[in-house]
Tab-separated table of C-alpha atoms in Angstrom:
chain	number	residue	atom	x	y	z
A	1	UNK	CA	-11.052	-6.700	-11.287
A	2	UNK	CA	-7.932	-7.988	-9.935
A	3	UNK	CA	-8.057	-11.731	-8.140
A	4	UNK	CA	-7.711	-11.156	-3.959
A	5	UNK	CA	-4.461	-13.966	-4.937
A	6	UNK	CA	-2.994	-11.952	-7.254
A	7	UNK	CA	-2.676	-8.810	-4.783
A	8	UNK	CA	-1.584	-11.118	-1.996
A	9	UNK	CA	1.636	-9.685	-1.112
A	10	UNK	CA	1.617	-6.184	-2.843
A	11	UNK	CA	-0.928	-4.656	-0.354
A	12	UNK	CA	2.530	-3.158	1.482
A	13	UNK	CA	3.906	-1.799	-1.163
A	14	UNK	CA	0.734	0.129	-2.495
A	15	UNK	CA	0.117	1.085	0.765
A	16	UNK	CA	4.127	2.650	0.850
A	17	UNK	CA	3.337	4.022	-2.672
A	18	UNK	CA	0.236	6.059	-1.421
A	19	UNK	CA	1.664	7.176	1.621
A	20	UNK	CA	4.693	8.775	-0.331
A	21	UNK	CA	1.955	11.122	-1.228
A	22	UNK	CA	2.225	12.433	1.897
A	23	UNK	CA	0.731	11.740	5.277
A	24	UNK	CA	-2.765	9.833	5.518
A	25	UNK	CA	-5.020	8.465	7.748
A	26	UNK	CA	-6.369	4.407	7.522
A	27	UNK	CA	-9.751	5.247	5.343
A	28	UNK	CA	-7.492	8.448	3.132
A	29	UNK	CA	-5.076	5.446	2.218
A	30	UNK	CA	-8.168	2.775	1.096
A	31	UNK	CA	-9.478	6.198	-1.221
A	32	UNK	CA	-5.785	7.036	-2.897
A	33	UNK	CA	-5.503	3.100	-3.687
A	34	UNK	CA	-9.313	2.980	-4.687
A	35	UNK	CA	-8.789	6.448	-6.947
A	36	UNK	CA	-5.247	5.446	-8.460
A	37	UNK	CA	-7.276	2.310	-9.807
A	38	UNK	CA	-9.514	3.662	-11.288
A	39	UNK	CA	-12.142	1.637	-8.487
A	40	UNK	CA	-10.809	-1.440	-9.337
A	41	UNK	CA	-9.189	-2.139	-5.833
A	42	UNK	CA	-11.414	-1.457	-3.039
A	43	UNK	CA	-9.356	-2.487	0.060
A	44	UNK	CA	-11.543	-3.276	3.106
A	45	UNK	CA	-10.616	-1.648	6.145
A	46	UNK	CA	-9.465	-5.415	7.681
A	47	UNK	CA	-6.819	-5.575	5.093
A	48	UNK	CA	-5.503	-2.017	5.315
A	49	UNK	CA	-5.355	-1.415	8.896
A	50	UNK	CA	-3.557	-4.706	9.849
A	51	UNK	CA	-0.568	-3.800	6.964
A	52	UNK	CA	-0.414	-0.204	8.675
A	53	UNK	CA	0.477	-2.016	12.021
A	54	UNK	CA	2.474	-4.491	10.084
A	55	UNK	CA	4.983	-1.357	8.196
A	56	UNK	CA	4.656	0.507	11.465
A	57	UNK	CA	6.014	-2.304	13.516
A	58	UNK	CA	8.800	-2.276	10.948
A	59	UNK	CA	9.673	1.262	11.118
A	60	UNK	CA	8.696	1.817	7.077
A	61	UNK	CA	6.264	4.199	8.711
A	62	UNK	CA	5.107	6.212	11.375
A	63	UNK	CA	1.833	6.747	12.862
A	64	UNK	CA	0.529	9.815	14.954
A	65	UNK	CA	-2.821	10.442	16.546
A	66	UNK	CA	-5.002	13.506	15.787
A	67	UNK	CA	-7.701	14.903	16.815
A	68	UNK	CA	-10.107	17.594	14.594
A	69	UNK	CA	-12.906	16.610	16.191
A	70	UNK	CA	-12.460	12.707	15.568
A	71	UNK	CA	-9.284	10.994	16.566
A	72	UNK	CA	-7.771	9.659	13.753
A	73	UNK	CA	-3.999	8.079	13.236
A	74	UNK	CA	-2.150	9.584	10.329
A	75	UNK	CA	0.429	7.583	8.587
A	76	UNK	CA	3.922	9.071	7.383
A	77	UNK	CA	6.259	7.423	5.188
A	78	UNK	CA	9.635	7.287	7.118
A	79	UNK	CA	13.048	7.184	5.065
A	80	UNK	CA	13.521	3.485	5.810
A	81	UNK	CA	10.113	3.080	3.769
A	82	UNK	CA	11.448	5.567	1.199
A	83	UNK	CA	14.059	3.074	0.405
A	84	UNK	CA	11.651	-0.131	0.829
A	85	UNK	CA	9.349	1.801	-1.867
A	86	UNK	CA	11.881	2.002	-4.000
A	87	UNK	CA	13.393	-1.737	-3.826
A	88	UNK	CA	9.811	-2.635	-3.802
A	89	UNK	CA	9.157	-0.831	-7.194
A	90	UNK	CA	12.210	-2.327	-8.768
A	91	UNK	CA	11.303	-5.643	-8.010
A	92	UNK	CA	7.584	-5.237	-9.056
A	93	UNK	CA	9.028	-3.843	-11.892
A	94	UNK	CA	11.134	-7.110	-12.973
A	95	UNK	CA	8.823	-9.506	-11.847
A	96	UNK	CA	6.201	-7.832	-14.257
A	97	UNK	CA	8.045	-8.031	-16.932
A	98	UNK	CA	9.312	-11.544	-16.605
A	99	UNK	CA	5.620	-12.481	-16.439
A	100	UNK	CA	4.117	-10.723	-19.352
A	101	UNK	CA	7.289	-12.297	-21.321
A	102	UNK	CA	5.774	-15.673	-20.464
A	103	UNK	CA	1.804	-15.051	-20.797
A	104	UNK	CA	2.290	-13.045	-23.741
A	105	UNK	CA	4.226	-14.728	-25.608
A	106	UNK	CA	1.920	-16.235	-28.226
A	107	UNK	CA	3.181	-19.872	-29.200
A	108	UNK	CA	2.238	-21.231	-33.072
């Protein structure tokens, strides 16, 4: 299991990356990030709800209340967050491989 530390900082971006799977509600976007790990990250709902505000407040999404019995907000990826996805990924990208360069690299 990842370390809490290690994911510090990435919790917006996998929460961009699930949502470009189309709209979700809080608790959906804990299950997509639970499932795409394979169980491994298991978000509590004080982490995930706070970051929806958060990428809300910054217009990387949108959030709209409905109602099938429950109220519930649903969470859309807006084109802004499109592109912060994307210049998310590539930097995840490059910083992942600059750090497996240096802890696997095995020294004689």
């Amino acid at each position: 299991m990842a370390s809490p530390d290690a994911l510090r900082g990435h919790v917006d971006a996998m929460l961009l990356s699930v949502l470009a799977d189309g709209p979700v509600h809080g608790y959906g976007a804990i299950e997509r990030i639970r499932d795409r790990s394979g169980g491994a990250l298991d978000f509590p709902s004080g982490t995930v709800y706070p970051a929806l505000k958060r990428l809300e407040r910054r217009g990387l999404i949108e959030g709209e209340w409905e109602s099938s019995g429950r109220s519930k907000r649903v969470y859309r990826l807006t084109p802004a967050g499109a592109s912060e996805l994307e210049a998310q990924r590539t930097e995840w990208t490059a910083t992942a491989s600059i750090i497996t360069s240096v802890l696997g690299a095995a020294r004689a």
